Short mmCIF file of C-alpha atoms in Angstrom, two decimals:
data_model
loop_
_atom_site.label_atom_id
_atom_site.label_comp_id
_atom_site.label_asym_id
_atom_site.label_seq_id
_atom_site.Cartn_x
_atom_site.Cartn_y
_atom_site.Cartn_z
CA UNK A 24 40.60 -11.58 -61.06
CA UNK A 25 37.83 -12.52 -59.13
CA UNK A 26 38.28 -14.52 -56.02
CA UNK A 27 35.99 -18.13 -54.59
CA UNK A 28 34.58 -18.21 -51.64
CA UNK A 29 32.84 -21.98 -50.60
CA UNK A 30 33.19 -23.01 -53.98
CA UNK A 31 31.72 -19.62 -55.50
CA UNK A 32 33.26 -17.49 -57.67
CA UNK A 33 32.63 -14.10 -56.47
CA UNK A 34 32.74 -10.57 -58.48
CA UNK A 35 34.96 -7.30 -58.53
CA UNK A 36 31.92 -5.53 -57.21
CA UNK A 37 31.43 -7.81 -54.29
CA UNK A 38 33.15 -8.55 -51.17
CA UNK A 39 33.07 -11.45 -48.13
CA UNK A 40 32.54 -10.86 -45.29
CA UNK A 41 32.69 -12.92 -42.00
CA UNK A 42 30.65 -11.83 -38.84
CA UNK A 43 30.71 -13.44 -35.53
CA UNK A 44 27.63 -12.76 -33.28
CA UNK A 45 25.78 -14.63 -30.98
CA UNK A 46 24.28 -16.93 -32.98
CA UNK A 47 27.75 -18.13 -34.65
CA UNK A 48 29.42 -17.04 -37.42
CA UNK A 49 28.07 -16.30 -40.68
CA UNK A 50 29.67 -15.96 -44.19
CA UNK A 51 28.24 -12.56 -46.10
CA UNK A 52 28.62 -11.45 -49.51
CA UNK A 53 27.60 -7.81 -50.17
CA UNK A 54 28.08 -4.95 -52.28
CA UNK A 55 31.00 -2.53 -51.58
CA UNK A 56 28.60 0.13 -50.90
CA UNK A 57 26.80 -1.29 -48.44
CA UNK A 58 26.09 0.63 -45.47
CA UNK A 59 26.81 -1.11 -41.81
CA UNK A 60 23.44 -0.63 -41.15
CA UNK A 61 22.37 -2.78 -43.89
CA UNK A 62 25.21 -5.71 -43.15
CA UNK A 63 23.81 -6.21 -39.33
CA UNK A 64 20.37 -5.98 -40.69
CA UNK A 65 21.11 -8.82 -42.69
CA UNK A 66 23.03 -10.75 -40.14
CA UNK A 67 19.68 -10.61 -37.54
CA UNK A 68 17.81 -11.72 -40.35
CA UNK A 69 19.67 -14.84 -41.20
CA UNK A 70 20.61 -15.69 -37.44
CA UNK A 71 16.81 -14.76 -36.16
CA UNK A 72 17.41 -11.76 -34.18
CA UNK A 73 14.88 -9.41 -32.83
CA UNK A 74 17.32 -6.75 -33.49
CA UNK A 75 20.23 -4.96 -35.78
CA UNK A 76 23.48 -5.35 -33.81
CA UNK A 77 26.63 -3.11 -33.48
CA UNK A 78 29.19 -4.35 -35.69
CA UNK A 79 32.56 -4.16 -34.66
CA UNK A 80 36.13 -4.13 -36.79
CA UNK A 81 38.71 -6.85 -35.61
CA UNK A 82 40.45 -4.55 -33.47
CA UNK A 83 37.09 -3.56 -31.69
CA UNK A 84 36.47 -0.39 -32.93
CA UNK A 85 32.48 0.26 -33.58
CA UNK A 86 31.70 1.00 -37.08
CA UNK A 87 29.48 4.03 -37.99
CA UNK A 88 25.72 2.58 -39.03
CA UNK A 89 25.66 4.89 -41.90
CA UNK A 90 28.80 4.42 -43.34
CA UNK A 91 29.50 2.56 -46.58
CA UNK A 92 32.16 -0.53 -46.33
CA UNK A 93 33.67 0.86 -49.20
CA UNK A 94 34.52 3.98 -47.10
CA UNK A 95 35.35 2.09 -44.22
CA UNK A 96 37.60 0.54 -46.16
CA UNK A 97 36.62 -3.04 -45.54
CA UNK A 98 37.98 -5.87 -48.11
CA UNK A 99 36.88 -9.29 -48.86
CA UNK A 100 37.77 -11.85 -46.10
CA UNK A 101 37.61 -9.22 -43.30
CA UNK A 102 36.19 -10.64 -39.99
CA UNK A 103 33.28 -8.06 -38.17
CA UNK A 104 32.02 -9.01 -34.80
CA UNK A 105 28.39 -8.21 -33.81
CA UNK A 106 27.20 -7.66 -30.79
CA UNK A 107 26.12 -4.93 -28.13
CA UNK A 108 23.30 -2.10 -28.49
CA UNK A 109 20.28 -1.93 -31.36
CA UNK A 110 21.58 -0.43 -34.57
CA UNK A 111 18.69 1.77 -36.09
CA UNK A 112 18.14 4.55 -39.21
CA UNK A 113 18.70 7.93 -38.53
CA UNK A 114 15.14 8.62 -40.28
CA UNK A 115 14.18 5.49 -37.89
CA UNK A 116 14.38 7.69 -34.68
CA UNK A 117 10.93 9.45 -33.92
CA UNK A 118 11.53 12.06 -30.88
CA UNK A 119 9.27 11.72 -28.82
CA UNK A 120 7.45 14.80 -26.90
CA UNK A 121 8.45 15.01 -23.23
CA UNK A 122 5.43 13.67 -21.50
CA UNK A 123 3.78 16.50 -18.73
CA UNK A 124 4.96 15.11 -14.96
CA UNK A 125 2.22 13.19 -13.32
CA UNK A 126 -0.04 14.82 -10.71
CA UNK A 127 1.38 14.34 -7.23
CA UNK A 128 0.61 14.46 -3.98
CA UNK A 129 -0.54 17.43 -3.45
CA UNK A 130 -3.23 16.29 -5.87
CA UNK A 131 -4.12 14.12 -4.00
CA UNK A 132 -4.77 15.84 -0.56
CA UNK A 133 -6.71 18.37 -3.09
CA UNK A 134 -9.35 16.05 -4.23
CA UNK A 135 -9.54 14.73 -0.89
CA UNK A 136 -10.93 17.33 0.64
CA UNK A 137 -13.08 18.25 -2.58
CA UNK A 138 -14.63 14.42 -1.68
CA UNK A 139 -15.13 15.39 2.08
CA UNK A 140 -16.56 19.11 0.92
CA UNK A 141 -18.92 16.97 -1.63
CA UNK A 142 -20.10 15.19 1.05
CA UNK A 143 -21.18 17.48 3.12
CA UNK A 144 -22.76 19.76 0.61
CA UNK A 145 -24.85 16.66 0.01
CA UNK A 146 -25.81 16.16 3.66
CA UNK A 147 -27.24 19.79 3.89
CA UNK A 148 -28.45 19.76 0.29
CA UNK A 149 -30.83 16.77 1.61
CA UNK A 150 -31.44 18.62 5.09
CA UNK A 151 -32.09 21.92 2.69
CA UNK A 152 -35.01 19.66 1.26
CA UNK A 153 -33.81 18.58 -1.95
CA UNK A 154 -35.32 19.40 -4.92
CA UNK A 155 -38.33 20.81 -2.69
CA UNK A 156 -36.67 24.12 -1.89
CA UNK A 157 -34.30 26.20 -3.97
CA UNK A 158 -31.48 25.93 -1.85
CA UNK A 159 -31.60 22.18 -2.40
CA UNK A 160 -31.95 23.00 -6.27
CA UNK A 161 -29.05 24.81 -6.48
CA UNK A 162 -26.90 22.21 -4.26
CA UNK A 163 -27.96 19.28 -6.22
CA UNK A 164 -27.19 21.07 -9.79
CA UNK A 165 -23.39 22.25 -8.65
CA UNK A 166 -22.96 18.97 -7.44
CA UNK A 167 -24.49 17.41 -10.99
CA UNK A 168 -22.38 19.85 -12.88
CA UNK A 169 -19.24 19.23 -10.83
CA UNK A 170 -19.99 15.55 -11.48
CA UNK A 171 -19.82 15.83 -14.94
CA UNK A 172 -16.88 17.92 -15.39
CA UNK A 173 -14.97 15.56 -13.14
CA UNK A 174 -16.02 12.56 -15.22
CA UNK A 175 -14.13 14.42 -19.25
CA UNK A 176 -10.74 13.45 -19.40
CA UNK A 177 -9.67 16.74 -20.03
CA UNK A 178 -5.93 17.97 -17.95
CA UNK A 179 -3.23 16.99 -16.18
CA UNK A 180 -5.36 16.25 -13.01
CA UNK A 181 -7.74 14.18 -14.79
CA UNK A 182 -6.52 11.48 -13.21
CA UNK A 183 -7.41 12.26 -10.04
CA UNK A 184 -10.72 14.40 -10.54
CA UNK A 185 -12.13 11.48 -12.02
CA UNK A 186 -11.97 9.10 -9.33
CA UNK A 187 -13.14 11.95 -7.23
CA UNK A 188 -16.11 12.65 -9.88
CA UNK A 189 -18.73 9.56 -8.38
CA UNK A 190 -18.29 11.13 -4.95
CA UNK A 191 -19.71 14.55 -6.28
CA UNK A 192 -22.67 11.94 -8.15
CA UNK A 193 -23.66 10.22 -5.28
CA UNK A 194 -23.68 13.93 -3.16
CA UNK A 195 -26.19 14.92 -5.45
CA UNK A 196 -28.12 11.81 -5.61
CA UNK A 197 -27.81 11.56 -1.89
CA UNK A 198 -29.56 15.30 -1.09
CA UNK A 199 -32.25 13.76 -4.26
CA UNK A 200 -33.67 10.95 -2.68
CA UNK A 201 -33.08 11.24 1.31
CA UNK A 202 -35.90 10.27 3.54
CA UNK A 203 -35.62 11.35 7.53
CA UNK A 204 -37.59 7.46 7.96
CA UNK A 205 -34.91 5.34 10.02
CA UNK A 206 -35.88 2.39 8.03
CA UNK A 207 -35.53 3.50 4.30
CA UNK A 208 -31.93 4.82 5.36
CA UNK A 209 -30.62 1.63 4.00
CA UNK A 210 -32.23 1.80 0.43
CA UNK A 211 -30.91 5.50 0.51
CA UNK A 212 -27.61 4.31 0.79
CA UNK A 213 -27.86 1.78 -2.22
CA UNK A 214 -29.46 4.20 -4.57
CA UNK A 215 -26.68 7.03 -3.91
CA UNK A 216 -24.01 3.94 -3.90
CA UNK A 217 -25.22 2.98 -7.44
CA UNK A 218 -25.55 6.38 -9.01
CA UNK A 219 -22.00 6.71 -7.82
CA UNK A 220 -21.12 3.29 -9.54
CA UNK A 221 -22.48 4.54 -13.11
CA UNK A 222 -20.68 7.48 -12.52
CA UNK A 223 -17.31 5.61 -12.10
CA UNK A 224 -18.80 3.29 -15.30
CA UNK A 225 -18.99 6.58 -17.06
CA UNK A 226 -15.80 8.02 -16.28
CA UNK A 227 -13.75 4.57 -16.86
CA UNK A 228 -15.61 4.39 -20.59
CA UNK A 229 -14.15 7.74 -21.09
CA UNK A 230 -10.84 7.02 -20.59
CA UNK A 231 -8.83 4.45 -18.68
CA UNK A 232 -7.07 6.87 -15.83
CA UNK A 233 -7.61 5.59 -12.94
CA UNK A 234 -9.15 2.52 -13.88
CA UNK A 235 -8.16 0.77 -10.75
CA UNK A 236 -9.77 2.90 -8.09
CA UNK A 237 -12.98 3.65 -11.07
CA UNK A 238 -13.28 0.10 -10.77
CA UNK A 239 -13.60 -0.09 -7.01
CA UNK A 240 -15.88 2.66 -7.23
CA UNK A 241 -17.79 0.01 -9.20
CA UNK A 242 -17.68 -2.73 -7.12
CA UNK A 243 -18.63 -1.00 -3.87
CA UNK A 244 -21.06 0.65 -5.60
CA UNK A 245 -22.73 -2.59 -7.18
CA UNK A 246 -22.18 -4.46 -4.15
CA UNK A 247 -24.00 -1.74 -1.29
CA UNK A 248 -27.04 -1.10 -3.81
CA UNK A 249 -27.21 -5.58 -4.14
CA UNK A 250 -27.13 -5.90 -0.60
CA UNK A 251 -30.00 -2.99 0.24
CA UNK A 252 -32.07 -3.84 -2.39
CA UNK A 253 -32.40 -7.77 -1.43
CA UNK A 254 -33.27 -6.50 2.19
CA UNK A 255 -35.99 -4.17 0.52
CA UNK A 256 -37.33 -6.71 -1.41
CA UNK A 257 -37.61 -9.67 1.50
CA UNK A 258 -38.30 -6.96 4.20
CA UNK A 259 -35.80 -7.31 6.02
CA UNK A 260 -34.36 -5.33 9.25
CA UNK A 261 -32.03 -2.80 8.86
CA UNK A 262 -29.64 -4.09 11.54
CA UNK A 263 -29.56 -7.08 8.96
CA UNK A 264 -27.91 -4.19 6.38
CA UNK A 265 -25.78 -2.97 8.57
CA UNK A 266 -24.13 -5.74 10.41
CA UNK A 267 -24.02 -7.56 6.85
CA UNK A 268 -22.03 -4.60 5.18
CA UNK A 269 -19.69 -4.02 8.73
CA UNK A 270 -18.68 -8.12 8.35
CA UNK A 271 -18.14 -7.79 4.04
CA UNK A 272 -16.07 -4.44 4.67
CA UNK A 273 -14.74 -6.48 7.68
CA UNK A 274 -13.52 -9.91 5.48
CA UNK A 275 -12.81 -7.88 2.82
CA UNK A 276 -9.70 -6.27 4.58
CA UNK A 277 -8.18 -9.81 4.39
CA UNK A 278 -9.20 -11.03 0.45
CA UNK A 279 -8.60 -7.95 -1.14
CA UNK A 280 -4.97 -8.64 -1.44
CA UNK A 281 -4.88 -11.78 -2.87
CA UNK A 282 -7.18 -10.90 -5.49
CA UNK A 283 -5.31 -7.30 -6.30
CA UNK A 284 -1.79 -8.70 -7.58
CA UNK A 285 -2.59 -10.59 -10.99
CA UNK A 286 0.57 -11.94 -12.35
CA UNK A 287 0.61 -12.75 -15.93
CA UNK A 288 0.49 -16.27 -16.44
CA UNK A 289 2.99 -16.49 -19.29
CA UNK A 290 5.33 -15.11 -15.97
CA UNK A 291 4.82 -17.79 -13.84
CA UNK A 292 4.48 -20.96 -16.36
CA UNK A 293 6.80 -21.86 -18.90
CA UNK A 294 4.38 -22.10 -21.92
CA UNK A 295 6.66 -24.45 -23.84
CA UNK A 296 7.36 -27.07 -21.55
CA UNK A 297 3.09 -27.49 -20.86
CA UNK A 298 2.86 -29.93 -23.87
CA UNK A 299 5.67 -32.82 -22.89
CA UNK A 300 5.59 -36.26 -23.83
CA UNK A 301 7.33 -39.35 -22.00
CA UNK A 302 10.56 -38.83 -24.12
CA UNK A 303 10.44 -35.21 -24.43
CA UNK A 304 10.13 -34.37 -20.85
CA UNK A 305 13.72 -34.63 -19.96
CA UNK A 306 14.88 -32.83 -22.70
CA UNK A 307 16.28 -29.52 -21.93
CA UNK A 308 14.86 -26.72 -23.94
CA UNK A 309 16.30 -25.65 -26.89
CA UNK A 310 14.70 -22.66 -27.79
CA UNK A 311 14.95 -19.14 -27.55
CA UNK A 312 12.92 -19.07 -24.40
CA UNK A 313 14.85 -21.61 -22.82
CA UNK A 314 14.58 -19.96 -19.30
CA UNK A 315 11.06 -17.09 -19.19
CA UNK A 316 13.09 -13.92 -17.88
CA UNK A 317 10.69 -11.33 -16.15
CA UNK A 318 11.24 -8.10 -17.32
CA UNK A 319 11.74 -5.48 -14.47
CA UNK A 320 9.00 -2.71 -16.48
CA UNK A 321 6.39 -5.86 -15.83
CA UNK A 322 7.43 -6.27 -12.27
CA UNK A 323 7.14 -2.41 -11.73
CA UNK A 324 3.81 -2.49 -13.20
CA UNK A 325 2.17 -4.88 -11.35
CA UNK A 326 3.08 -3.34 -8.39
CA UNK A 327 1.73 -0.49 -9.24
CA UNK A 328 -2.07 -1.92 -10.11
CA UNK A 329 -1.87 -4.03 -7.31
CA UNK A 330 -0.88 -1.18 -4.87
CA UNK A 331 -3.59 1.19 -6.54
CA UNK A 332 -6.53 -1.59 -5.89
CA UNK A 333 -5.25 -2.01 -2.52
CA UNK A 334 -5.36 1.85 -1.82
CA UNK A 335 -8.50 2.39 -3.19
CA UNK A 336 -10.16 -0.66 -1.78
CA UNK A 337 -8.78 0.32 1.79
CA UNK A 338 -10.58 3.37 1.07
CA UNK A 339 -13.44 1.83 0.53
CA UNK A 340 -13.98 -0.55 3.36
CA UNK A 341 -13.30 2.55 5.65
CA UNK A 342 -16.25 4.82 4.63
CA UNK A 343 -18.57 1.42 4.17
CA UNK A 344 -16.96 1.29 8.01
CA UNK A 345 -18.05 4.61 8.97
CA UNK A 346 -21.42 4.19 7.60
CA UNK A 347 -22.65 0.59 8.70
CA UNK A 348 -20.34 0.63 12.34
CA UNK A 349 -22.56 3.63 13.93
CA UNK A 350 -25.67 2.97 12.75
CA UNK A 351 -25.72 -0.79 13.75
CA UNK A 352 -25.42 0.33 17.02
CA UNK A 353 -27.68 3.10 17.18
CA UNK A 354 -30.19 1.04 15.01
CA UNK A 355 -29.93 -1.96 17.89
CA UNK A 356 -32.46 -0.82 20.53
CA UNK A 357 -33.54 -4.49 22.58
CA UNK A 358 -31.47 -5.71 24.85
CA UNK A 359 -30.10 -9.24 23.18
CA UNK A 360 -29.31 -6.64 19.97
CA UNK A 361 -27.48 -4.15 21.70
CA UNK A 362 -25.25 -7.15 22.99
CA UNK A 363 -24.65 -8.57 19.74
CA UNK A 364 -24.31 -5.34 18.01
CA UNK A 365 -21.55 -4.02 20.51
CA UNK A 366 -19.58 -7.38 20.98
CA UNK A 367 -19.27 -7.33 16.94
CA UNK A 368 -18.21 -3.98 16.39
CA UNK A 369 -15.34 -4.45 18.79
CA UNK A 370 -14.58 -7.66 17.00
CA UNK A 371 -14.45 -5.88 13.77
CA UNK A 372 -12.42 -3.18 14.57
CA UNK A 373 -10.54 -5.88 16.38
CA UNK A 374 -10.03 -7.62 13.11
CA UNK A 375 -9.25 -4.23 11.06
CA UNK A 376 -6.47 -3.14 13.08
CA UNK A 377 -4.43 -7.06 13.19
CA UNK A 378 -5.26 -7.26 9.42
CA UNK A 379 -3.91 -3.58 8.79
CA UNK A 380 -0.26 -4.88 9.65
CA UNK A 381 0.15 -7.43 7.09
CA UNK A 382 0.19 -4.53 4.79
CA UNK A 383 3.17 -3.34 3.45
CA UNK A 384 1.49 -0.16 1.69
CA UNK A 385 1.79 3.44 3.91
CA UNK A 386 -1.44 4.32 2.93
CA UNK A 387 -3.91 1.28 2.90
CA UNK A 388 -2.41 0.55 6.36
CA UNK A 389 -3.65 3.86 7.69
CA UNK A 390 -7.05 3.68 6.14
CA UNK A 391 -7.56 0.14 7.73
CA UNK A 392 -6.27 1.15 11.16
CA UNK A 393 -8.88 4.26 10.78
CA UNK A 394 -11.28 1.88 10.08
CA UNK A 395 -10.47 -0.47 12.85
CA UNK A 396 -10.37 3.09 15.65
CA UNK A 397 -13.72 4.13 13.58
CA UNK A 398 -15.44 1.03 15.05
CA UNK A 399 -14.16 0.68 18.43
CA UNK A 400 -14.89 4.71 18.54
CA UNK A 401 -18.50 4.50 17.33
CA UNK A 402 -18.56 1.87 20.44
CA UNK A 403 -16.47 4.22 22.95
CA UNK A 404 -19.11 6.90 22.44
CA UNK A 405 -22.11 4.46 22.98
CA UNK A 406 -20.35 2.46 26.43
CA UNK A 407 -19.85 6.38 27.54
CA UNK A 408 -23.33 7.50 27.27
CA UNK A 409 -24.31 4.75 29.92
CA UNK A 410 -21.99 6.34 32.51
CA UNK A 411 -22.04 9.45 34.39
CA UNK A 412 -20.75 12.67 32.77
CA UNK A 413 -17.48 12.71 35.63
CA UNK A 414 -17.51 8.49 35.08
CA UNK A 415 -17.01 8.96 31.77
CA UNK A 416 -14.27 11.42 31.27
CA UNK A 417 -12.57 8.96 33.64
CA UNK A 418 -12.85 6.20 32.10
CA UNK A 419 -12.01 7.95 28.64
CA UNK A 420 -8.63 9.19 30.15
CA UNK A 421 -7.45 5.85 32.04
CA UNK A 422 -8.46 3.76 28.45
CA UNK A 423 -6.65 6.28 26.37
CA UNK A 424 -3.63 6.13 29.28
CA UNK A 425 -3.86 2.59 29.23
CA UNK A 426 -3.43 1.77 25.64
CA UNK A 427 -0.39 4.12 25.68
CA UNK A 428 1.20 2.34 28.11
CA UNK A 429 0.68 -0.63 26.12
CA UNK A 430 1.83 0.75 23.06
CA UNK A 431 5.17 1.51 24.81
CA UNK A 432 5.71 -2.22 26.44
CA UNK A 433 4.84 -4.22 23.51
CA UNK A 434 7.46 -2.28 21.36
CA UNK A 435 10.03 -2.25 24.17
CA UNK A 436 9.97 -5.75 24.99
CA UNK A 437 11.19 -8.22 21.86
CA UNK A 438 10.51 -5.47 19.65
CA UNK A 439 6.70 -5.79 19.72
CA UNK A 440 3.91 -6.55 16.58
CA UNK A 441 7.61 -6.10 14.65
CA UNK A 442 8.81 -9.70 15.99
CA UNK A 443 7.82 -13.35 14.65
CA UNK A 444 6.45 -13.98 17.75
CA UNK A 445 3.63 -11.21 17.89
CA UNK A 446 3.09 -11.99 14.16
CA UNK A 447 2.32 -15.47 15.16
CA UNK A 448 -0.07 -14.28 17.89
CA UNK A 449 -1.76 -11.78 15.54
CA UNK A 450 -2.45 -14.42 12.92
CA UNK A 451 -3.84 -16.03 15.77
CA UNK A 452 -5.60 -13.53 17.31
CA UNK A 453 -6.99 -12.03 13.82
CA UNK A 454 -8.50 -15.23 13.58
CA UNK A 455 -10.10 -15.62 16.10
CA UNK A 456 -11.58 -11.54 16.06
CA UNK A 457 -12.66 -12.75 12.25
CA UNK A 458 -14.92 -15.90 13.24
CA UNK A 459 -16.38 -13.87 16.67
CA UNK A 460 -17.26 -11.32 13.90
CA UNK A 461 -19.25 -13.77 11.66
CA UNK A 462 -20.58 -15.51 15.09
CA UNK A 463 -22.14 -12.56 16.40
CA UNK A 464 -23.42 -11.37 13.28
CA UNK A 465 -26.78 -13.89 14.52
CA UNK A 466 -27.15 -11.87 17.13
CA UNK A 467 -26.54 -8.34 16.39
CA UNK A 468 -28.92 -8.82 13.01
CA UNK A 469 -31.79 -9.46 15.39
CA UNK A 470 -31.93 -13.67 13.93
CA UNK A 471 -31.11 -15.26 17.16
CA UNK A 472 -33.87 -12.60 19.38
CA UNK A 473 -36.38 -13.69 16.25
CA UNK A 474 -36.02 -17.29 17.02
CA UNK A 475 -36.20 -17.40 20.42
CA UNK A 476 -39.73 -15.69 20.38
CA UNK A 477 -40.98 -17.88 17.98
CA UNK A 478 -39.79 -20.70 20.30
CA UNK A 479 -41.61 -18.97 23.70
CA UNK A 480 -44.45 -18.63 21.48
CA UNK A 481 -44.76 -22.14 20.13
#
């Protein structure tokens, strides 16, 4: 006879089922040879699940997926619970090809020194005479050619060769268009900067490895050729270029955090409670994204962009360091200029090495510090060439002696820069390196000579 369920009269060839989830329980009427698969799919589609879930017999044992309930033996006015792991198809599962392990850091130190090898090729490519000479022909096609190999998104490594490909560009556009006068130096450096910028363009339209560090490529690259080419066009001084890129490379130590981490916004506002009214605003949510839970994959992989920018950009402001730092000061000849061009370096490198501790990242804090000793080096060698050859060497041994002993005291005594109280100071004292940086910038550009001899001469 066939049996009722809620009224219905139900068939041989049917049975009832009851299943208890986590949306409630749910009455089910299916065919005996229904798989399991098939009963939980139908469950998450009548509770609004994302997903199939395991269904379990009253005593808790899991039930195969592809087994039938007629060979399960289940009978009308059973009770299944669901609940646990996704339930999928065995012609649902697509194996998936082991992917080949990421390059490492050997890698790394690799391309390095093909960068540093790039860049010197490219200094005695444009000493060789460029395209003038052979020698210089041959220099500037490898480089070309390397260039363009670097920039196909071909290999394991091609992650790493092509954020090293726009340093092998601008090698070769460096040895192209180099000029031994002093004062087109500056709109050398912006043309090589920008050829190294479409390179990274390239290279980042080709595939999206390494699109963090191709993209400060771009930036740097966009922002050096800007800055030279508005001093070329209003005629401008060279120790205006260089004390202008020293303080950008300088401030830019501090911003570039902030604007490296980008959280998601749908992370850090809860979308459905934006549109409230008067009455609905102390409601509690009631649906499924009552409370926005972060997932830990999105967590991971924003600190992995954000520690990428931060690497490469720490990069960056260290070689626009190395560039703009020494020639300031041997660009500074008169006597105001040498003052302001000396009193900012130190504040810059000051302002490098306090900013390099708020960072939390091995590797941008070593490229800032190296920025930071680049400066106040580029200044050692230019206060040493004013004293006496035995002078000097003694003053270079009791300053290195000096800032040993200093080392050693401020982490013996309340545990040094590592304490709340030195981080208060350095806040402090970064500060105040940061606006003597932008004060002396007047001076060391040669503005604050200019207007006092226009106001002897009026």
């Amino acid at each position: 006879m066939a049996g009722t369920v809620g009224g219905r009269r139900l068939a041989h060839s049917t049975i009832a089922l009851t299943v208890h989830g986590p949306s409630g329980a749910l009455d089910l009427v299916v065919p005996p040879e229904a798989s399991v698969d098939d009963v939980a799919r139908e469950y998450a589609a009548r509770a609004g699940l994302k997903f199939a879930p395991t269904l379990h017999s009253r005593l808790g044992q899991v039930l195969v997926a592809d087994s039938s309930l007629a060979e399960l033996g289940v009978r009308s006015g059973d009770v299944l619970a669901a609940g646990g792991a996704v339930r999928r198809r065995s012609g649902d599962h697509v194996p998936e090809e082991p992917e080949a392990a990421p390059p490492g850091a050997f890698s790394a130190t690799w391309f390095t020194v093909a960068v540093a090898v790039a860049a010197l090729a490219g200094w005695f490519g444009s000493r060789a005479g460029g395209l003038d000479t052979e020698q210089g022909e041959v220099t500037v096609a490898l480089l070309a050619f390397s260039a363009l190999l670097g920039v196909m998104p071909l290999g394991r490594l091609s992650a790493h060769r092509m954020v090293a490909a726009p340093a092998f560009a601008a090698a070769a556009a460096f040895a192209v268009v180099w000029a031994p006068e002093p004062e087109r130096l500056p709109t050398v450096v912006g043309v090589t900067a920008l050829v190294a910028a479409v390179a990274a363009g390239v290279a980042r339209a080709l595939d999206v490895q390494g699109d963090e560090a191709l993209r400060v490529w771009i930036v740097v690259g966009v922002g050096l050729f800007l800055v030279t080419g508005a001093a070329a066009l209003v005629h401008a001084d060279q120790r205006v270029v260089w004390s202008v890129l020293l303080l950008i490379a300088t401030l830019a130590a501090r911003f570039v955090p902030a604007l490296a981490v980008d959280v998601p916004d749908q992370y850090l506002i809860d979308i459905e409670r934006l549109a409230v009214t008067a009455w609905s605003a102390r409601d509690r949510p009631r649906g499924r994204r009552g409370r926005t839970v972060v997932p830990p994959a999105a967590v991971a992989h924003v600190a992995s962009r954000g520690s990428r920018i931060v690497t490469a950009s720490a990069a960056g402001i260290w070689v626009v360091v190395a560039v703009s730092a020494p020639t300031l000061l041997g660009t500074a000849t008169l006597p105001v200029d040498r003052i302001g061009a000396r009193v900012m370096t130190a504040l810059c490198g000051a302002a490098l090495l306090l900013a390099a501790r708020s960072y939390r990242h091995p590797a941008a804090r070593t490229m800032l510090r190296g920025a930071g000793l680049t400066c106040w080096a580029a200044l050692a060698v230019v206060l040493l060439r004013l004293a006496d050859a035995p002078q000097g060497v003694a003053v270079g041994i009791a300053g290195v002696l000096l800032a040993v002993v200093l080392v050693v005291v401020a982490v013996a005594t309340g545990r040094g820069w590592r304490s709340a109280w030195w981080s208060r100071r350095a806040e402090v004292a970064e500060g105040l390196a940061g606006a003597g940086a932008v004060a002396s910038l007047v001076v060391a550009s040669g503005l604050f000579r200019a207007l006092w001899e226009i106001k002897f001469r009026v």
